[in-house]
Amino acid sequence: MSSGRPAVPRTVARWAWGAGVAVGFGATHVVARSDGRGACTEAGAGGVRVVDEGSLLIRVGGGDRGAMAELVDRVQGPLWRVCLAWAGDDGAAEDALQETFIAILRHARSFHGTSARAWMFQIARNAARRRHRRRAGEPARFEGEEALALRAGWGADPFELAAAGESERVAARALAALDDDDRAVLTLRDIEGLPGPEVAAALAIPLAVMKSRLHRARLRWMAAARAEVGDVAG
Amino acid sequence: MLPGEREVGGLRCADALALLSEWVDGELGEGQLALLRAHVGGCEVCASFGAQFSAAVTSLRARGATGPPADVSDRLRARLAAESG
């Protein structure tokens, strides 16, 4: 990653395209990869481990319950966040999450792509969108850049998110208040940390369009968070 | 005062604003980085907003560490156990 990027927690799993790697994974598996595609890397105290989710899917397709349990451990976090992003509320997200894993269980056998994670994200996104409960509210409308910057707080006093408990809720509600396109790009790029070109591919848009959408989505999220804090403060 | 009306260090505030995402993503070229730094060095408003923007993106990235609540996870496993039962 480049310099100048704000620090992120070391425990955050990062999606990485890498060269071929062969690693020992625990005492029971050796995962030899001819290419690095479809792998999730975790940076930890012991260095980088590569887990091949594609191999896990193949084993799940073969009825291996241990592999399914391991897959749940590995990806319930990311898939939960994707479901939450697209379904918009906890109840719908939970239903979507269950539906997603059941679909994975049933269709693992037919997975044949290069990216297990992208395949699972797609299932989750579809499940969550089907369950999205429409909220009454203003439809997203085009907003000039200056107006958006002002709403995001340019020129105003900086505001602090409240104490930890509140700030999580404010952040979640600000995300839920966005329209689907904004929420999608923020979820994939910032929350899930997928590299820009992968986000563009996932959303089927050119990289330059993804970048400008991302920028506007970040500003809109800031504006929504300011509005939430304003509401809380009465 | 609007971001398009003010210029510091050879850059309008609106232009500096437009660079913020690439800045936090480490994607600015040297020339653009120098321009942005020159602007932010002389513009309190953009210095403050740049810090807020950076904090906002950090906040979003930190959400990538949160998994489902324990009860959601428990119900998921129970459902999967029933399905593969």
PDB file of C-alpha atoms in Angstrom, chain A:
ATOM      1  CA  MET A   1       0.000   0.000   0.000  1.00  0.00           C
ATOM      2  CA  SER A   2       1.146   3.572  -0.569  1.00  0.00           C
ATOM      3  CA  SER A   3       2.363   5.959   2.085  1.00  0.00           C
ATOM      4  CA  GLY A   4       0.031   8.620   3.330  1.00  0.00           C
ATOM      5  CA  ARG A   5      -2.804   6.196   3.871  1.00  0.00           C
ATOM      6  CA  PRO A   6      -4.455   6.402   7.302  1.00  0.00           C
ATOM      7  CA  ALA A   7      -3.611   3.471   9.565  1.00  0.00           C
ATOM      8  CA  VAL A   8      -5.992   0.535   9.657  1.00  0.00           C
ATOM      9  CA  PRO A   9      -6.250  -2.147  12.339  1.00  0.00           C
ATOM     10  CA  ARG A  10      -3.848  -5.029  11.741  1.00  0.00           C
ATOM     11  CA  THR A  11      -6.581  -7.537  12.334  1.00  0.00           C
ATOM     12  CA  VAL A  12      -8.558  -6.353   9.314  1.00  0.00           C
ATOM     13  CA  ALA A  13      -8.428  -8.967   6.593  1.00  0.00           C
ATOM     14  CA  ARG A  14      -7.284  -7.565   3.297  1.00  0.00           C
ATOM     15  CA  TRP A  15      -8.127  -8.980  -0.072  1.00  0.00           C
ATOM     16  CA  ALA A  16      -4.944  -9.296  -2.047  1.00  0.00           C
ATOM     17  CA  TRP A  17      -3.947 -10.437  -5.494  1.00  0.00           C
ATOM     18  CA  GLY A  18      -0.542 -11.913  -5.173  1.00  0.00           C
ATOM     19  CA  ALA A  19       1.942 -14.101  -6.955  1.00  0.00           C
ATOM     20  CA  GLY A  20       1.883 -17.861  -6.382  1.00  0.00           C
ATOM     21  CA  VAL A  21       2.508 -18.797  -2.746  1.00  0.00           C
ATOM     22  CA  ALA A  22       2.843 -22.099  -0.957  1.00  0.00           C
ATOM     23  CA  VAL A  23       2.316 -21.880   2.788  1.00  0.00           C
ATOM     24  CA  GLY A  24       1.744 -24.116   5.747  1.00  0.00           C
ATOM     25  CA  PHE A  25      -1.598 -23.400   7.281  1.00  0.00           C
ATOM     26  CA  GLY A  26      -1.852 -24.688  10.808  1.00  0.00           C
ATOM     27  CA  ALA A  27      -0.825 -28.238  11.505  1.00  0.00           C
ATOM     28  CA  THR A  28      -3.350 -29.908   9.267  1.00  0.00           C
ATOM     29  CA  HIS A  29      -3.265 -28.221   5.899  1.00  0.00           C
ATOM     30  CA  VAL A  30      -0.658 -27.306   3.381  1.00  0.00           C
ATOM     31  CA  VAL A  31      -2.110 -25.015   0.773  1.00  0.00           C
ATOM     32  CA  ALA A  32      -0.057 -24.941  -2.390  1.00  0.00           C
ATOM     33  CA  ARG A  33      -1.207 -22.358  -4.890  1.00  0.00           C
ATOM     34  CA  SER A  34      -0.211 -22.099  -8.506  1.00  0.00           C
ATOM     35  CA  ASP A  35      -1.560 -18.563  -8.520  1.00  0.00           C
ATOM     36  CA  GLY A  36      -2.684 -16.210  -5.803  1.00  0.00           C
ATOM     37  CA  ARG A  37      -6.151 -15.558  -7.070  1.00  0.00           C
ATOM     38  CA  GLY A  38      -9.105 -16.005  -4.824  1.00  0.00           C
ATOM     39  CA  ALA A  39      -7.080 -15.849  -1.645  1.00  0.00           C
ATOM     40  CA  CYS A  40      -7.713 -13.838   1.473  1.00  0.00           C
ATOM     41  CA  THR A  41      -4.661 -12.749   3.423  1.00  0.00           C
ATOM     42  CA  GLU A  42      -4.547 -11.831   7.078  1.00  0.00           C
ATOM     43  CA  ALA A  43      -1.646  -9.888   8.477  1.00  0.00           C
ATOM     44  CA  GLY A  44      -0.845 -11.151  11.942  1.00  0.00           C
ATOM     45  CA  ALA A  45       2.049 -11.408  14.346  1.00  0.00           C
ATOM     46  CA  GLY A  46       3.411 -14.457  12.590  1.00  0.00           C
ATOM     47  CA  GLY A  47       3.427 -12.924   9.131  1.00  0.00           C
ATOM     48  CA  VAL A  48       1.018 -13.533   6.284  1.00  0.00           C
ATOM     49  CA  ARG A  49      -1.102 -16.663   6.003  1.00  0.00           C
ATOM     50  CA  VAL A  50      -2.885 -17.479   2.779  1.00  0.00           C
ATOM     51  CA  VAL A  51      -6.234 -19.250   3.020  1.00  0.00           C
ATOM     52  CA  ASP A  52      -7.622 -20.625  -0.213  1.00  0.00           C
ATOM     53  CA  GLU A  53     -11.351 -20.096  -0.024  1.00  0.00           C
ATOM     54  CA  GLY A  54     -11.767 -21.734  -3.409  1.00  0.00           C
ATOM     55  CA  SER A  55     -10.386 -24.978  -1.986  1.00  0.00           C
ATOM     56  CA  LEU A  56     -12.703 -24.688   0.990  1.00  0.00           C
ATOM     57  CA  LEU A  57     -15.646 -24.334  -1.391  1.00  0.00           C
ATOM     58  CA  ILE A  58     -14.624 -27.462  -3.271  1.00  0.00           C
ATOM     59  CA  ARG A  59     -14.513 -29.371  -0.002  1.00  0.00           C
ATOM     60  CA  VAL A  60     -17.874 -27.926   1.033  1.00  0.00           C
ATOM     61  CA  GLY A  61     -19.263 -29.097  -2.305  1.00  0.00           C
ATOM     62  CA  GLY A  62     -17.986 -32.552  -1.483  1.00  0.00           C
ATOM     63  CA  GLY A  63     -19.948 -32.595   1.765  1.00  0.00           C
ATOM     64  CA  ASP A  64     -17.072 -31.754   4.106  1.00  0.00           C
ATOM     65  CA  ARG A  65     -18.755 -30.276   7.192  1.00  0.00           C
ATOM     66  CA  GLY A  66     -15.443 -29.246   8.724  1.00  0.00           C
ATOM     67  CA  ALA A  67     -14.750 -27.159   5.652  1.00  0.00           C
ATOM     68  CA  MET A  68     -18.158 -25.514   5.961  1.00  0.00           C
ATOM     69  CA  ALA A  69     -17.524 -24.649   9.609  1.00  0.00           C
ATOM     70  CA  GLU A  70     -14.171 -23.194   8.648  1.00  0.00           C
ATOM     71  CA  LEU A  71     -15.750 -21.204   5.839  1.00  0.00           C
ATOM     72  CA  VAL A  72     -18.314 -19.740   8.217  1.00  0.00           C
ATOM     73  CA  ASP A  73     -15.504 -18.678  10.559  1.00  0.00           C
ATOM     74  CA  ARG A  74     -13.610 -17.108   7.696  1.00  0.00           C
ATOM     75  CA  VAL A  75     -16.294 -15.201   5.840  1.00  0.00           C
ATOM     76  CA  GLN A  76     -19.266 -14.597   8.126  1.00  0.00           C
ATOM     77  CA  GLY A  77     -17.769 -11.184   8.963  1.00  0.00           C
ATOM     78  CA  PRO A  78     -17.368  -9.901   5.416  1.00  0.00           C
ATOM     79  CA  LEU A  79     -20.658 -11.453   4.271  1.00  0.00           C
ATOM     80  CA  TRP A  80     -22.475  -9.949   7.249  1.00  0.00           C
ATOM     81  CA  ARG A  81     -21.139  -6.521   6.335  1.00  0.00           C
ATOM     82  CA  VAL A  82     -22.196  -6.952   2.721  1.00  0.00           C
ATOM     83  CA  CYS A  83     -25.683  -8.082   3.792  1.00  0.00           C
ATOM     84  CA  LEU A  84     -25.997  -5.170   6.180  1.00  0.00           C
ATOM     85  CA  ALA A  85     -24.868  -2.742   3.526  1.00  0.00           C
ATOM     86  CA  TRP A  86     -27.443  -3.864   0.988  1.00  0.00           C
ATOM     87  CA  ALA A  87     -30.342  -4.938   3.191  1.00  0.00           C
ATOM     88  CA  GLY A  88     -30.199  -1.774   5.252  1.00  0.00           C
ATOM     89  CA  ASP A  89     -31.346  -3.096   8.633  1.00  0.00           C
ATOM     90  CA  ASP A  90     -30.308  -5.864  11.029  1.00  0.00           C
ATOM     91  CA  GLY A  91     -33.359  -8.093  10.625  1.00  0.00           C
ATOM     92  CA  ALA A  92     -33.265  -8.148   6.851  1.00  0.00           C
ATOM     93  CA  ALA A  93     -29.475  -8.547   6.942  1.00  0.00           C
ATOM     94  CA  GLU A  94     -29.710 -11.608   9.197  1.00  0.00           C
ATOM     95  CA  ASP A  95     -32.252 -13.264   6.919  1.00  0.00           C
ATOM     96  CA  ALA A  96     -30.031 -12.504   3.948  1.00  0.00           C
ATOM     97  CA  LEU A  97     -26.952 -13.868   5.728  1.00  0.00           C
ATOM     98  CA  GLN A  98     -28.621 -17.196   6.423  1.00  0.00           C
ATOM     99  CA  GLU A  99     -29.935 -17.385   2.890  1.00  0.00           C
ATOM    100  CA  THR A 100     -26.457 -16.639   1.591  1.00  0.00           C
ATOM    101  CA  PHE A 101     -24.761 -19.435   3.475  1.00  0.00           C
ATOM    102  CA  ILE A 102     -27.465 -21.895   2.514  1.00  0.00           C
ATOM    103  CA  ALA A 103     -26.972 -20.950  -1.117  1.00  0.00           C
ATOM    104  CA  ILE A 104     -23.223 -21.413  -0.698  1.00  0.00           C
ATOM    105  CA  LEU A 105     -23.818 -24.815   0.860  1.00  0.00           C
ATOM    106  CA  ARG A 106     -26.098 -25.861  -1.962  1.00  0.00           C
ATOM    107  CA  HIS A 107     -24.123 -24.431  -4.867  1.00  0.00           C
ATOM    108  CA  ALA A 108     -20.487 -24.808  -3.761  1.00  0.00           C
ATOM    109  CA  ARG A 109     -20.210 -27.755  -6.098  1.00  0.00           C
ATOM    110  CA  SER A 110     -20.872 -25.552  -9.107  1.00  0.00           C
ATOM    111  CA  PHE A 111     -18.355 -22.827  -8.215  1.00  0.00           C
ATOM    112  CA  HIS A 112     -15.745 -22.698 -10.914  1.00  0.00           C
ATOM    113  CA  GLY A 113     -14.574 -19.091 -11.066  1.00  0.00           C
ATOM    114  CA  THR A 114     -11.282 -17.593 -10.024  1.00  0.00           C
ATOM    115  CA  SER A 115     -12.496 -15.651  -7.020  1.00  0.00           C
ATOM    116  CA  ALA A 116     -14.369 -17.495  -4.305  1.00  0.00           C
ATOM    117  CA  ARG A 117     -14.749 -14.309  -2.294  1.00  0.00           C
ATOM    118  CA  ALA A 118     -16.272 -12.378  -5.183  1.00  0.00           C
ATOM    119  CA  TRP A 119     -18.677 -15.260  -5.876  1.00  0.00           C
ATOM    120  CA  MET A 120     -19.834 -15.306  -2.265  1.00  0.00           C
ATOM    121  CA  PHE A 121     -20.133 -11.515  -2.169  1.00  0.00           C
ATOM    122  CA  GLN A 122     -22.344 -11.667  -5.242  1.00  0.00           C
ATOM    123  CA  ILE A 123     -24.668 -14.216  -3.594  1.00  0.00           C
ATOM    124  CA  ALA A 124     -24.806 -12.090  -0.447  1.00  0.00           C
ATOM    125  CA  ARG A 125     -25.485  -8.927  -2.350  1.00  0.00           C
ATOM    126  CA  ASN A 126     -28.333 -10.508  -4.321  1.00  0.00           C
ATOM    127  CA  ALA A 127     -29.882 -12.020  -1.194  1.00  0.00           C
ATOM    128  CA  ALA A 128     -29.669  -8.721   0.657  1.00  0.00           C
ATOM    129  CA  ARG A 129     -31.067  -6.655  -2.180  1.00  0.00           C
ATOM    130  CA  ARG A 130     -34.072  -8.971  -2.418  1.00  0.00           C
ATOM    131  CA  ARG A 131     -34.749  -8.331   1.233  1.00  0.00           C
ATOM    132  CA  HIS A 132     -34.131  -4.605   1.205  1.00  0.00           C
ATOM    133  CA  ARG A 133     -37.039  -2.889   2.871  1.00  0.00           C
ATOM    134  CA  ARG A 134     -37.739   0.407   1.238  1.00  0.00           C
ATOM    135  CA  ARG A 135     -37.648   3.337   3.572  1.00  0.00           C
ATOM    136  CA  ALA A 136     -39.767   6.407   3.117  1.00  0.00           C
ATOM    137  CA  GLY A 137     -37.554   9.385   2.513  1.00  0.00           C
ATOM    138  CA  GLU A 138     -36.189  11.678  -0.097  1.00  0.00           C
ATOM    139  CA  PRO A 139     -34.844   9.976  -3.185  1.00  0.00           C
ATOM    140  CA  ALA A 140     -31.187  10.682  -3.909  1.00  0.00           C
ATOM    141  CA  ARG A 141     -30.886  13.653  -6.203  1.00  0.00           C
ATOM    142  CA  PHE A 142     -27.978  15.151  -8.055  1.00  0.00           C
ATOM    143  CA  GLU A 143     -26.123  17.623  -5.891  1.00  0.00           C
ATOM    144  CA  GLY A 144     -23.474  20.089  -6.971  1.00  0.00           C
ATOM    145  CA  GLU A 145     -19.992  19.551  -5.578  1.00  0.00           C
ATOM    146  CA  GLU A 146     -19.959  22.743  -3.579  1.00  0.00           C
ATOM    147  CA  ALA A 147     -23.315  22.032  -1.973  1.00  0.00           C
ATOM    148  CA  LEU A 148     -22.148  18.547  -1.101  1.00  0.00           C
ATOM    149  CA  ALA A 149     -18.890  19.829   0.381  1.00  0.00           C
ATOM    150  CA  LEU A 150     -20.817  22.265   2.568  1.00  0.00           C
ATOM    151  CA  ARG A 151     -23.156  19.532   3.786  1.00  0.00           C
ATOM    152  CA  ALA A 152     -20.141  17.361   4.525  1.00  0.00           C
ATOM    153  CA  GLY A 153     -18.851  20.101   6.809  1.00  0.00           C
ATOM    154  CA  TRP A 154     -16.431  22.124   4.741  1.00  0.00           C
ATOM    155  CA  GLY A 155     -16.177  25.554   6.296  1.00  0.00           C
ATOM    156  CA  ALA A 156     -18.124  24.562   9.389  1.00  0.00           C
ATOM    157  CA  ASP A 157     -16.875  23.763  12.866  1.00  0.00           C
ATOM    158  CA  PRO A 158     -15.539  20.238  13.070  1.00  0.00           C
ATOM    159  CA  PHE A 159     -17.862  17.878  14.892  1.00  0.00           C
ATOM    160  CA  GLU A 160     -16.957  14.909  17.029  1.00  0.00           C
ATOM    161  CA  LEU A 161     -18.804  11.687  16.896  1.00  0.00           C
ATOM    162  CA  ALA A 162     -19.995  11.079  20.432  1.00  0.00           C
ATOM    163  CA  ALA A 163     -18.593   8.460  22.816  1.00  0.00           C
ATOM    164  CA  ALA A 164     -17.822   5.031  21.395  1.00  0.00           C
ATOM    165  CA  GLY A 165     -21.282   3.485  21.679  1.00  0.00           C
ATOM    166  CA  GLU A 166     -22.993   6.369  19.963  1.00  0.00           C
ATOM    167  CA  SER A 167     -20.401   6.746  17.241  1.00  0.00           C
ATOM    168  CA  GLU A 168     -20.926   3.178  16.065  1.00  0.00           C
ATOM    169  CA  ARG A 169     -24.645   3.786  15.815  1.00  0.00           C
ATOM    170  CA  VAL A 170     -24.180   7.134  14.077  1.00  0.00           C
ATOM    171  CA  ALA A 171     -21.790   5.534  11.591  1.00  0.00           C
ATOM    172  CA  ALA A 172     -24.202   2.670  10.886  1.00  0.00           C
ATOM    173  CA  ARG A 173     -27.192   4.955  10.487  1.00  0.00           C
ATOM    174  CA  ALA A 174     -25.266   7.280   8.200  1.00  0.00           C
ATOM    175  CA  LEU A 175     -24.420   4.288   6.027  1.00  0.00           C
ATOM    176  CA  ALA A 176     -28.025   3.103   6.012  1.00  0.00           C
ATOM    177  CA  ALA A 177     -29.197   6.577   4.964  1.00  0.00           C
ATOM    178  CA  LEU A 178     -27.226   6.498   1.721  1.00  0.00           C
ATOM    179  CA  ASP A 179     -28.610   5.371  -1.574  1.00  0.00           C
ATOM    180  CA  ASP A 180     -27.674   1.930  -2.875  1.00  0.00           C
ATOM    181  CA  ASP A 181     -24.899   3.071  -5.216  1.00  0.00           C
ATOM    182  CA  ASP A 182     -23.137   5.104  -2.546  1.00  0.00           C
ATOM    183  CA  ARG A 183     -23.462   2.339   0.019  1.00  0.00           C
ATOM    184  CA  ALA A 184     -22.181  -0.244  -2.445  1.00  0.00           C
ATOM    185  CA  VAL A 185     -18.978   1.588  -3.304  1.00  0.00           C
ATOM    186  CA  LEU A 186     -18.214   2.482   0.331  1.00  0.00           C
ATOM    187  CA  THR A 187     -18.842  -1.087   1.467  1.00  0.00           C
ATOM    188  CA  LEU A 188     -16.596  -2.682  -1.109  1.00  0.00           C
ATOM    189  CA  ARG A 189     -13.805  -0.096  -1.181  1.00  0.00           C
ATOM    190  CA  ASP A 190     -13.564   1.257   2.350  1.00  0.00           C
ATOM    191  CA  ILE A 191     -15.260  -1.255   4.642  1.00  0.00           C
ATOM    192  CA  GLU A 192     -14.168  -4.436   2.870  1.00  0.00           C
ATOM    193  CA  GLY A 193     -10.927  -2.937   1.555  1.00  0.00           C
ATOM    194  CA  LEU A 194     -11.099  -4.354  -1.942  1.00  0.00           C
ATOM    195  CA  PRO A 195      -8.589  -2.650  -4.258  1.00  0.00           C
ATOM    196  CA  GLY A 196     -10.006  -0.031  -6.620  1.00  0.00           C
ATOM    197  CA  PRO A 197      -9.846  -2.090  -9.825  1.00  0.00           C
ATOM    198  CA  GLU A 198     -11.711  -4.965  -8.151  1.00  0.00           C
ATOM    199  CA  VAL A 199     -14.409  -2.646  -6.891  1.00  0.00           C
ATOM    200  CA  ALA A 200     -14.788  -1.205 -10.378  1.00  0.00           C
ATOM    201  CA  ALA A 201     -15.055  -4.717 -11.819  1.00  0.00           C
ATOM    202  CA  ALA A 202     -17.555  -5.797  -9.157  1.00  0.00           C
ATOM    203  CA  LEU A 203     -19.739  -2.780  -9.912  1.00  0.00           C
ATOM    204  CA  ALA A 204     -19.183  -3.098 -13.683  1.00  0.00           C
ATOM    205  CA  ILE A 205     -18.042   0.503 -14.059  1.00  0.00           C
ATOM    206  CA  PRO A 206     -14.782   2.060 -15.253  1.00  0.00           C
ATOM    207  CA  LEU A 207     -12.148   2.758 -12.625  1.00  0.00           C
ATOM    208  CA  ALA A 208     -12.406   6.538 -13.073  1.00  0.00           C
ATOM    209  CA  VAL A 209     -16.165   6.397 -12.502  1.00  0.00           C
ATOM    210  CA  MET A 210     -15.664   4.245  -9.409  1.00  0.00           C
ATOM    211  CA  LYS A 211     -13.206   6.791  -8.016  1.00  0.00           C
ATOM    212  CA  SER A 212     -15.497   9.729  -8.528  1.00  0.00           C
ATOM    213  CA  ARG A 213     -18.448   7.794  -7.070  1.00  0.00           C
ATOM    214  CA  LEU A 214     -16.316   6.839  -4.101  1.00  0.00           C
ATOM    215  CA  HIS A 215     -15.367  10.431  -3.471  1.00  0.00           C
ATOM    216  CA  ARG A 216     -18.957  11.633  -3.582  1.00  0.00           C
ATOM    217  CA  ALA A 217     -20.087   8.691  -1.436  1.00  0.00           C
ATOM    218  CA  ARG A 218     -17.523   9.525   1.225  1.00  0.00           C
ATOM    219  CA  LEU A 219     -18.725  13.142   1.285  1.00  0.00           C
ATOM    220  CA  ARG A 220     -22.358  12.033   1.446  1.00  0.00           C
ATOM    221  CA  TRP A 221     -21.542   9.690   4.322  1.00  0.00           C
ATOM    222  CA  MET A 222     -19.903  12.567   6.180  1.00  0.00           C
ATOM    223  CA  ALA A 223     -22.972  14.698   5.516  1.00  0.00           C
ATOM    224  CA  ALA A 224     -25.275  11.914   6.755  1.00  0.00           C
ATOM    225  CA  ALA A 225     -23.158  11.444   9.894  1.00  0.00           C
ATOM    226  CA  ARG A 226     -23.285  15.175  10.596  1.00  0.00           C
ATOM    227  CA  ALA A 227     -27.050  15.092  10.203  1.00  0.00           C
ATOM    228  CA  GLU A 228     -27.297  12.129  12.617  1.00  0.00           C
ATOM    229  CA  VAL A 229     -25.156  13.887  15.192  1.00  0.00           C
ATOM    230  CA  GLY A 230     -27.257  16.983  14.744  1.00  0.00           C
ATOM    231  CA  ASP A 231     -30.393  14.928  15.403  1.00  0.00           C
ATOM    232  CA  VAL A 232     -28.910  13.269  18.486  1.00  0.00           C
ATOM    233  CA  ALA A 233     -27.827  16.628  19.837  1.00  0.00           C
ATOM    234  CA  GLY A 234     -31.392  17.794  19.268  1.00  0.00           C
TER     235      GLY A 234
END
